Coordinates of C-alpha atoms in Angstrom, one line a residue:
M58 CA -100.9 -137.2 -84.1
Q59 CA -98.5 -135.5 -81.8
K60 CA -101.1 -135.3 -79.2
R61 CA -102.4 -139.1 -79.4
L62 CA -98.5 -140.0 -79.3
K63 CA -97.9 -138.0 -76.3
I64 CA -101.6 -139.9 -74.5
L65 CA -99.9 -143.1 -75.3
L66 CA -96.3 -142.2 -74.4
S67 CA -98.0 -141.2 -71.0
I68 CA -100.7 -144.3 -70.5
T69 CA -97.8 -146.4 -71.4
L70 CA -95.3 -145.2 -68.9
T71 CA -98.4 -145.1 -66.3
I72 CA -98.9 -148.9 -67.2
L73 CA -95.5 -150.0 -66.4
F74 CA -95.2 -147.5 -63.4
F75 CA -97.9 -149.6 -61.6
S76 CA -96.9 -153.1 -62.7
S77 CA -93.7 -152.4 -61.3
C78 CA -95.1 -151.2 -58.5
A79 CA -97.2 -154.1 -58.0
K80 CA -94.4 -156.6 -59.1
E81 CA -92.8 -155.3 -55.4
A82 CA -95.8 -155.5 -53.6
E83 CA -96.0 -159.0 -54.1
E84 CA -92.7 -159.3 -52.8
Y85 CA -93.6 -160.7 -49.6
N86 CA -94.8 -163.3 -47.2
K87 CA -92.3 -165.7 -48.7
P88 CA -89.9 -168.7 -47.4
A89 CA -87.0 -168.2 -45.9
V90 CA -85.1 -169.8 -48.9
Y91 CA -86.3 -167.7 -51.1
W92 CA -85.2 -164.5 -49.5
Y93 CA -81.8 -166.0 -49.0
G94 CA -81.6 -166.9 -52.5
K95 CA -82.7 -163.4 -53.3
I96 CA -79.4 -162.1 -51.5
V97 CA -76.8 -164.0 -53.0
K98 CA -78.0 -163.3 -56.4
S99 CA -78.1 -159.6 -55.9
I100 CA -74.6 -159.7 -54.2
S101 CA -73.2 -162.1 -57.2
N102 CA -75.2 -159.6 -59.8
G103 CA -73.5 -156.4 -57.4
D104 CA -76.7 -154.9 -56.3
I105 CA -75.6 -154.7 -52.8
D106 CA -78.3 -152.1 -51.6
K107 CA -80.9 -154.6 -52.8
A108 CA -79.4 -157.4 -51.1
D109 CA -79.5 -155.0 -48.3
D110 CA -83.7 -155.0 -48.8
Y111 CA -83.9 -158.7 -48.9
Y112 CA -81.7 -159.3 -45.9
S113 CA -84.6 -157.4 -44.2
S114 CA -87.6 -159.2 -45.8
L115 CA -85.3 -162.1 -44.2
Q116 CA -85.1 -160.7 -40.8
G117 CA -88.0 -159.9 -40.6
E118 CA -90.4 -162.5 -41.6
H119 CA -88.6 -165.5 -39.8
I120 CA -86.5 -163.9 -36.9
G121 CA -85.6 -167.4 -35.9
S122 CA -84.1 -168.5 -39.2
P123 CA -81.0 -170.6 -39.4
L124 CA -80.1 -169.4 -42.6
L125 CA -80.2 -165.7 -40.9
P126 CA -76.5 -166.0 -39.4
E127 CA -74.9 -167.0 -42.9
A128 CA -77.0 -164.0 -44.5
T129 CA -75.6 -161.6 -42.0
M130 CA -71.7 -162.6 -42.5
I131 CA -72.3 -162.5 -46.4
L132 CA -73.3 -159.6 -46.4
A133 CA -70.8 -158.5 -43.8
I134 CA -68.1 -159.6 -46.4
A135 CA -69.8 -158.2 -49.3
H136 CA -69.6 -154.9 -47.8
M137 CA -65.9 -155.1 -47.3
H138 CA -65.1 -156.0 -50.4
V139 CA -66.9 -152.7 -51.6
E140 CA -65.3 -150.9 -49.4
E141 CA -68.2 -149.8 -47.2
Y142 CA -66.2 -150.6 -43.3
L143 CA -69.3 -148.7 -41.6
L144 CA -71.5 -150.7 -42.8
T145 CA -69.1 -153.9 -42.3
E146 CA -69.0 -153.2 -38.8
H147 CA -72.7 -153.1 -38.2
F148 CA -73.6 -156.2 -39.8
L149 CA -70.4 -158.2 -38.0
N150 CA -71.9 -156.2 -34.4
E151 CA -75.4 -157.6 -35.4
Y152 CA -73.6 -160.8 -36.4
V153 CA -71.6 -161.5 -32.3
K154 CA -74.6 -159.9 -31.0
R155 CA -77.3 -162.4 -32.2
Y156 CA -75.5 -165.5 -33.8
A157 CA -71.7 -166.3 -32.9
N158 CA -70.4 -168.6 -30.5
E159 CA -66.8 -168.2 -29.2
N160 CA -65.1 -169.2 -31.9
E161 CA -67.2 -167.6 -34.8
I162 CA -67.1 -164.0 -32.5
E163 CA -63.5 -164.1 -32.2
F164 CA -63.9 -164.5 -36.4
A165 CA -65.9 -161.4 -36.6
E166 CA -63.7 -159.3 -34.2
F167 CA -60.8 -160.3 -36.6
L168 CA -63.3 -158.8 -39.5
K169 CA -63.8 -155.6 -37.4
V170 CA -60.3 -154.7 -36.8
K171 CA -59.4 -155.6 -40.8
A172 CA -62.3 -153.1 -41.4
K173 CA -61.2 -150.6 -39.5
Y174 CA -57.6 -151.2 -40.9
M175 CA -58.7 -151.3 -44.7
A176 CA -60.7 -147.9 -44.4
L177 CA -57.6 -145.9 -43.4
P178 CA -56.3 -145.2 -47.1
N179 CA -54.3 -141.9 -46.0
P180 CA -53.8 -141.8 -42.8
R181 CA -53.2 -138.6 -42.4
R182 CA -56.7 -137.4 -43.0
D183 CA -58.4 -139.5 -39.9
Q184 CA -56.4 -139.7 -36.0
V185 CA -59.8 -141.2 -34.8
L186 CA -60.2 -143.6 -36.9
I187 CA -56.1 -144.9 -36.4
S188 CA -57.0 -144.3 -32.3
D189 CA -60.0 -146.5 -33.0
A190 CA -58.3 -149.3 -35.0
I191 CA -55.3 -149.2 -32.9
H192 CA -57.2 -150.0 -29.8
D193 CA -59.1 -152.5 -31.4
A194 CA -55.9 -154.1 -32.7
K195 CA -54.7 -154.5 -29.0
S196 CA -57.9 -155.9 -27.4
F197 CA -57.7 -158.5 -29.8
K198 CA -54.5 -159.1 -29.1
Q199 CA -55.6 -159.3 -25.4
R200 CA -58.3 -161.2 -25.6
Y201 CA -57.2 -164.0 -28.0
P202 CA -53.7 -164.3 -27.8
H203 CA -53.6 -167.9 -29.3
S204 CA -55.7 -166.7 -31.9
M205 CA -55.3 -168.1 -35.9
Y206 CA -55.2 -164.2 -36.6
Y207 CA -52.7 -162.9 -33.8
A208 CA -49.9 -162.6 -36.7
L209 CA -52.0 -160.6 -38.8
V210 CA -53.7 -158.2 -36.3
D211 CA -50.0 -157.7 -34.9
S212 CA -48.9 -156.2 -38.4
M213 CA -51.5 -154.4 -38.8
L214 CA -51.1 -153.0 -35.7
T215 CA -47.3 -152.1 -36.6
N216 CA -48.9 -150.5 -39.5
L217 CA -51.5 -148.3 -37.5
Y218 CA -48.4 -147.6 -35.4
L219 CA -46.4 -146.2 -37.8
S220 CA -49.3 -144.5 -39.2
R221 CA -50.2 -142.7 -36.1
A222 CA -46.5 -141.7 -36.1
L223 CA -46.2 -140.4 -39.4
L224 CA -49.3 -138.4 -39.1
N225 CA -47.5 -136.7 -35.8
E226 CA -44.0 -136.1 -37.3
T227 CA -46.1 -134.5 -40.5
I228 CA -47.9 -132.2 -38.3
A229 CA -44.5 -132.0 -36.5
S230 CA -43.3 -130.9 -39.6
L231 CA -45.5 -128.5 -40.6
Y232 CA -45.0 -126.2 -37.6
D233 CA -41.0 -126.7 -38.5
R234 CA -41.8 -124.7 -41.6
I235 CA -43.6 -122.1 -39.3
D236 CA -41.3 -121.7 -37.2
K237 CA -42.9 -123.6 -34.4
P238 CA -40.3 -125.4 -32.5
K239 CA -42.5 -126.1 -29.5
A240 CA -45.5 -126.8 -31.4
A241 CA -43.3 -129.6 -33.4
A242 CA -42.0 -130.4 -30.2
Y243 CA -45.3 -131.2 -28.4
Y244 CA -46.7 -133.5 -31.2
R245 CA -42.9 -135.0 -31.8
A246 CA -43.5 -136.1 -28.1
M247 CA -46.7 -137.5 -28.5
I248 CA -47.0 -141.0 -28.1
P249 CA -43.2 -141.5 -29.4
Q250 CA -42.5 -144.5 -30.8
K251 CA -38.5 -144.6 -30.5
W252 CA -38.6 -148.1 -32.7
I253 CA -39.3 -146.3 -35.7
K254 CA -36.2 -145.1 -37.6
W255 CA -37.2 -142.7 -40.1
D256 CA -34.3 -142.9 -42.1
E257 CA -35.1 -146.3 -43.3
I258 CA -38.8 -145.7 -43.8
E259 CA -40.3 -145.5 -47.6
R260 CA -43.2 -143.4 -47.2
A261 CA -46.0 -144.0 -49.2
N262 CA -46.3 -142.4 -52.7
T263 CA -49.0 -139.5 -52.9
P264 CA -50.8 -139.5 -56.2
W265 CA -49.6 -136.8 -58.3
Y266 CA -53.7 -135.1 -58.5
K267 CA -53.3 -135.5 -54.7
E268 CA -49.9 -134.2 -54.1
I269 CA -51.3 -131.1 -56.0
F270 CA -53.6 -129.8 -53.4
E271 CA -51.7 -131.6 -49.8
G272 CA -48.2 -131.9 -51.1
D273 CA -46.5 -135.0 -50.3
G274 CA -46.5 -134.7 -46.4
T275 CA -43.3 -132.6 -46.2
A276 CA -43.7 -129.0 -47.9
S277 CA -46.4 -128.3 -50.5
W278 CA -45.6 -126.4 -54.0
Y279 CA -47.8 -123.4 -53.0
A280 CA -45.9 -122.6 -49.9
F281 CA -44.1 -119.6 -51.6
L282 CA -48.1 -118.3 -51.8
I283 CA -48.5 -118.1 -48.4
P284 CA -48.0 -114.8 -47.2
D285 CA -45.0 -114.4 -44.5
T286 CA -47.6 -112.6 -41.9
Q287 CA -48.5 -113.7 -37.7
S288 CA -52.5 -115.4 -37.0
V289 CA -53.9 -114.4 -34.3
V290 CA -52.2 -117.5 -31.9
S291 CA -49.1 -117.0 -33.8
R292 CA -48.3 -113.4 -32.3
N293 CA -49.4 -113.9 -28.7
T294 CA -47.5 -116.7 -29.2
V295 CA -44.5 -114.9 -30.0
Q296 CA -45.9 -112.0 -27.6
N297 CA -45.5 -114.5 -24.7
D298 CA -42.2 -115.9 -25.9
L299 CA -40.7 -112.2 -25.3
N300 CA -42.4 -111.4 -22.1
S301 CA -40.8 -114.9 -20.9
T302 CA -37.3 -113.8 -22.1
K303 CA -37.7 -110.4 -20.6
K304 CA -38.3 -111.5 -17.6

């Protein structure tokens, strides 16, 4: 009896598998509005990956469809909503390259700046992304000085300058704690933001579960566990300092 049940279950699963494959195989050679509707429905259901698949079908079967520009922008915004910023930039680049007029390019470039800005939940982790975001924001301001998005980009750029300065100050503080004044001075002199008054800046709060491992940017609870010994770099630096003193 158990053997028959196993055979019956195997046959049932096989039928279901091939029927599902057959159903997927029928999803081709459809009108552009069909794929567009599938994209919108998938996004509304929260299945962005499926929407990407339907977009590929729309683009592959209807390369000249007037629905493609709107579908491209919809997917860019959908990926931004779910914090997939690299895919957001991919679809925005596609939109700018293939479909956008001058006014639409301005909006797409603004969204690209916003995507990079929103991709920085913890500025202490990505120096390159901060630099890229600053570059894009400055380029946008130079290219569109009368844009309706100018003030928003300017605010983001100010926060990005603060983030970069805070990152450099955090690194400098680290070198202060390990008695490396030259290294600390180097990072404090790197692209200095003289307009920042650090005593008036309220630093972002680090969640407790991250602070356990990362500290709050100024100190770490586990600092006493680190042995007070010199690394190879430290020994060489001290030796160079002693040699210069003797001279």
